XYZ file of C-alpha atoms in Angstrom:
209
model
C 94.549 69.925 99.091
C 95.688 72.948 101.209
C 93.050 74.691 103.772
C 92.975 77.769 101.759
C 92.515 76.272 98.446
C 89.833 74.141 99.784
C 88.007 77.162 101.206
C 88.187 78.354 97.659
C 86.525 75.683 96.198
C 84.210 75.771 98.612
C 83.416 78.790 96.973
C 83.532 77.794 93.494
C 81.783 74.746 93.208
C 78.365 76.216 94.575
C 78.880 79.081 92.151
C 79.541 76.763 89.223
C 76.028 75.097 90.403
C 74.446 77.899 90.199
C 75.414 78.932 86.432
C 74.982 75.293 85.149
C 71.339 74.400 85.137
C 70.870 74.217 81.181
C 74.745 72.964 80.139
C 74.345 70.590 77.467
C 70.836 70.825 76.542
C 69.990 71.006 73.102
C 70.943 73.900 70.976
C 67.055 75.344 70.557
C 67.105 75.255 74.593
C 69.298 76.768 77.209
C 72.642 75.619 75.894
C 75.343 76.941 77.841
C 79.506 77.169 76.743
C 81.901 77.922 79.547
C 85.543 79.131 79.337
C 88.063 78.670 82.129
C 91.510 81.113 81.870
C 93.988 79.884 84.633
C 97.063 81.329 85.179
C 99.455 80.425 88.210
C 102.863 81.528 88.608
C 105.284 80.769 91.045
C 108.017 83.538 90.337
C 107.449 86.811 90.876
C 111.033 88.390 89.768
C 114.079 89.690 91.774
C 113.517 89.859 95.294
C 110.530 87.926 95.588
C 110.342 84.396 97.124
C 109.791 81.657 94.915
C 106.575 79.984 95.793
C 105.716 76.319 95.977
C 101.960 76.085 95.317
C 100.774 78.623 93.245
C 101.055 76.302 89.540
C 99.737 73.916 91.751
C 97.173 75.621 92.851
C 95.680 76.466 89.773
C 96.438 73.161 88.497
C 94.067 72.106 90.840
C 91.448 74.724 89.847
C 91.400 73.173 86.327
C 90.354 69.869 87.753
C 87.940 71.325 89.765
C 86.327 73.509 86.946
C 86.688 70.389 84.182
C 85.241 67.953 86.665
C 82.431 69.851 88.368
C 82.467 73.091 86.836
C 80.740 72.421 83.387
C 83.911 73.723 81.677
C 85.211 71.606 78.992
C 89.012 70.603 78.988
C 89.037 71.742 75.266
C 87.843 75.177 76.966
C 90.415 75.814 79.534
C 93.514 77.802 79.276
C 96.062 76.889 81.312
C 99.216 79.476 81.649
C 101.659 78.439 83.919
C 104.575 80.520 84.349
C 103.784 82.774 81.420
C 105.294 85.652 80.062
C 103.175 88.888 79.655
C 103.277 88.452 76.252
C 102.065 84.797 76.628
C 98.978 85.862 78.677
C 97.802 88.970 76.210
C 98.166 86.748 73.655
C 95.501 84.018 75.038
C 93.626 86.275 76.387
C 92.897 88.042 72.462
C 92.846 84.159 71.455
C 89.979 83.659 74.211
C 88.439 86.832 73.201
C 87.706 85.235 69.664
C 86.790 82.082 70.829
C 83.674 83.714 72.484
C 82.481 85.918 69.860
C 82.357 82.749 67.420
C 80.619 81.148 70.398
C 78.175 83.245 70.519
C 76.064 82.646 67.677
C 75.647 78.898 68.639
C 75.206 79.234 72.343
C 72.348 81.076 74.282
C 74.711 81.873 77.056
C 78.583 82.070 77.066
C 80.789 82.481 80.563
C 83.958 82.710 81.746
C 86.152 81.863 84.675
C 89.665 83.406 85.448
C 91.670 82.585 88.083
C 95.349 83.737 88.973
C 97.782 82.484 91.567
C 101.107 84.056 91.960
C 102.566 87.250 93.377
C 101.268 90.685 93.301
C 101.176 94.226 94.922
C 98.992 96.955 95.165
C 99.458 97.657 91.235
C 100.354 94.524 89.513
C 100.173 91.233 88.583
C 103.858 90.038 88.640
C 104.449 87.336 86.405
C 108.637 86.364 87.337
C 109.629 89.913 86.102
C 106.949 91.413 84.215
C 104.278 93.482 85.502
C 100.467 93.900 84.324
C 98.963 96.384 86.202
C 95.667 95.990 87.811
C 93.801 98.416 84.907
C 95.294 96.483 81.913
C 94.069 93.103 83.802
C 90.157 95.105 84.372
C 90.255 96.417 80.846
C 91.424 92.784 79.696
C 88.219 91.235 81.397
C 85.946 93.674 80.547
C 86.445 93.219 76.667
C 85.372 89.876 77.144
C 81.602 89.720 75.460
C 80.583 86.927 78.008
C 77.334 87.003 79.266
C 79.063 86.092 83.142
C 82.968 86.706 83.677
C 84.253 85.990 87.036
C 88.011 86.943 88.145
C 89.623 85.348 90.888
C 93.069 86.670 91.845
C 94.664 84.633 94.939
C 97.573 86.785 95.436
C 98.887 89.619 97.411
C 97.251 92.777 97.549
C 94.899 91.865 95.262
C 92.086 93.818 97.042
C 93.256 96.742 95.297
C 92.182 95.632 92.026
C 88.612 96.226 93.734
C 88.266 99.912 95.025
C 87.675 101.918 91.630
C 85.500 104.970 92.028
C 81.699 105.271 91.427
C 80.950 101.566 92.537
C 77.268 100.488 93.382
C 76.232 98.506 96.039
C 74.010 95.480 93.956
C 72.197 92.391 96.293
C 74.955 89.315 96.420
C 74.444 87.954 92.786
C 74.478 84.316 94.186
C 71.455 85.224 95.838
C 70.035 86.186 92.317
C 68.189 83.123 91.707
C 67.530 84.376 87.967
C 69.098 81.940 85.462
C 69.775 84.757 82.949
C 71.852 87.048 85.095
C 74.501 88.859 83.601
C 77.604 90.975 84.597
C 80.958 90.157 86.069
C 82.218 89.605 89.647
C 86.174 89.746 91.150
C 87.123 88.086 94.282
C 90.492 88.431 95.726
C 92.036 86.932 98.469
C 93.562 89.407 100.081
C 93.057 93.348 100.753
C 94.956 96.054 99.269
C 97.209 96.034 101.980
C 97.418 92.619 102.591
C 99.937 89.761 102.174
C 98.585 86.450 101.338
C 100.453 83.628 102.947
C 101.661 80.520 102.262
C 103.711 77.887 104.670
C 107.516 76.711 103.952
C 109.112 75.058 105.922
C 107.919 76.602 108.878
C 107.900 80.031 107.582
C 105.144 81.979 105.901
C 105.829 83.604 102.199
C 103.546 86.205 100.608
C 100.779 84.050 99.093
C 97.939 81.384 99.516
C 95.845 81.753 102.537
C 92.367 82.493 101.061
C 90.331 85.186 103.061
């Protein structure tokens, strides 16, 4: 496993702890359902380098989140290379898949990750674009208890400056079990370029930050 995907994980395995005391228990206790959406996408259209690791990369996430994670493989998504169409379309798929959920589990959650190329606007996905507002407002409808976004691509900070934000304690400090809310983490800033080696040379994407 790369440094910088290990770093992630690093990050995502203590977090998964934290959300799965109660997973599995019977349905008149805390039962919990989580839902992973992984998306990783090596091309990002004309003019962009094609990248090596980023379908692995999220191939890797899956593993991590079905074997440590409490997610279910029946309850992961996994997009690679999809078209714009493609991810709307599991994403509205997802959406229904949690409000049936809901009635038969005390808590539901959800897990997105992305690895590919962006810029300051956009999700590229080879050469289709989803801007940074369609991908918030795509989250957001989401009626999880918990939804966490993870973008590992360039730029990505930029999906985090909207105005009007409040400053909240660290929510893995929270050490209340029924916390609720959502959290993005990027791996770059707005004006950043995440990196990735080949063959000696560094392309826009992968070093986690």
């Amino acid at each position: 496993m790369r440094p910088a995907l290990s770093r992630l994980v690093a990050l995502l395995v203590p977090l998964c702890g934290l959300f799965a005391a109660g997973y599995g228990q019977p349905q008149n206790e805390m039962y919990i359902r989580r839902f992973a959406f992984i998306v990783g996408a090596n091309q990002g259209g004309s003019g962009r380098v094609t990248l090596n690791y980023a379908v692995e990369d999220a191939r890797s996430i899956k593993k991590v989140l079905e074997d440590m994670g409490g997610v279910m493989a029946g309850d992961t998504r996994f997009l690679p290379e999809p078209s714009r169409e493609t991810f709307f379309r599991e994403i509205s798929a997802l959406s229904g898949d949690i409000e049936r959920s809901r009635s038969a589990f005390r808590r539901v959650e959800v897990i997105f990750y992305y690895s590919g190329h962006s810029d300051e606007e956009n999700i590229l996905l080879g050469g289709e674009r989803i801007s940074y507002g369609e991908f918030k407002d795509a989250i957001m409808m989401l009626k999880a208890d918990v939804r966490i976004a993870i973008l590992d691509s360039c730029a990505s900070g930029a999906m985090t400056l909207p105005k009007g934000v409040i400053k909240k304690s660290p929510f893995l400090m929270d050490t209340a079990y029924d916390m609720k809310g959502y959290a993005f983490m990027t791996s770059s800033s707005a004006s950043e370029a995440a990196q990735e080696p080949v063959t000696g040379e560094w392309v826009d994407h992968g070093a986690w930050v």
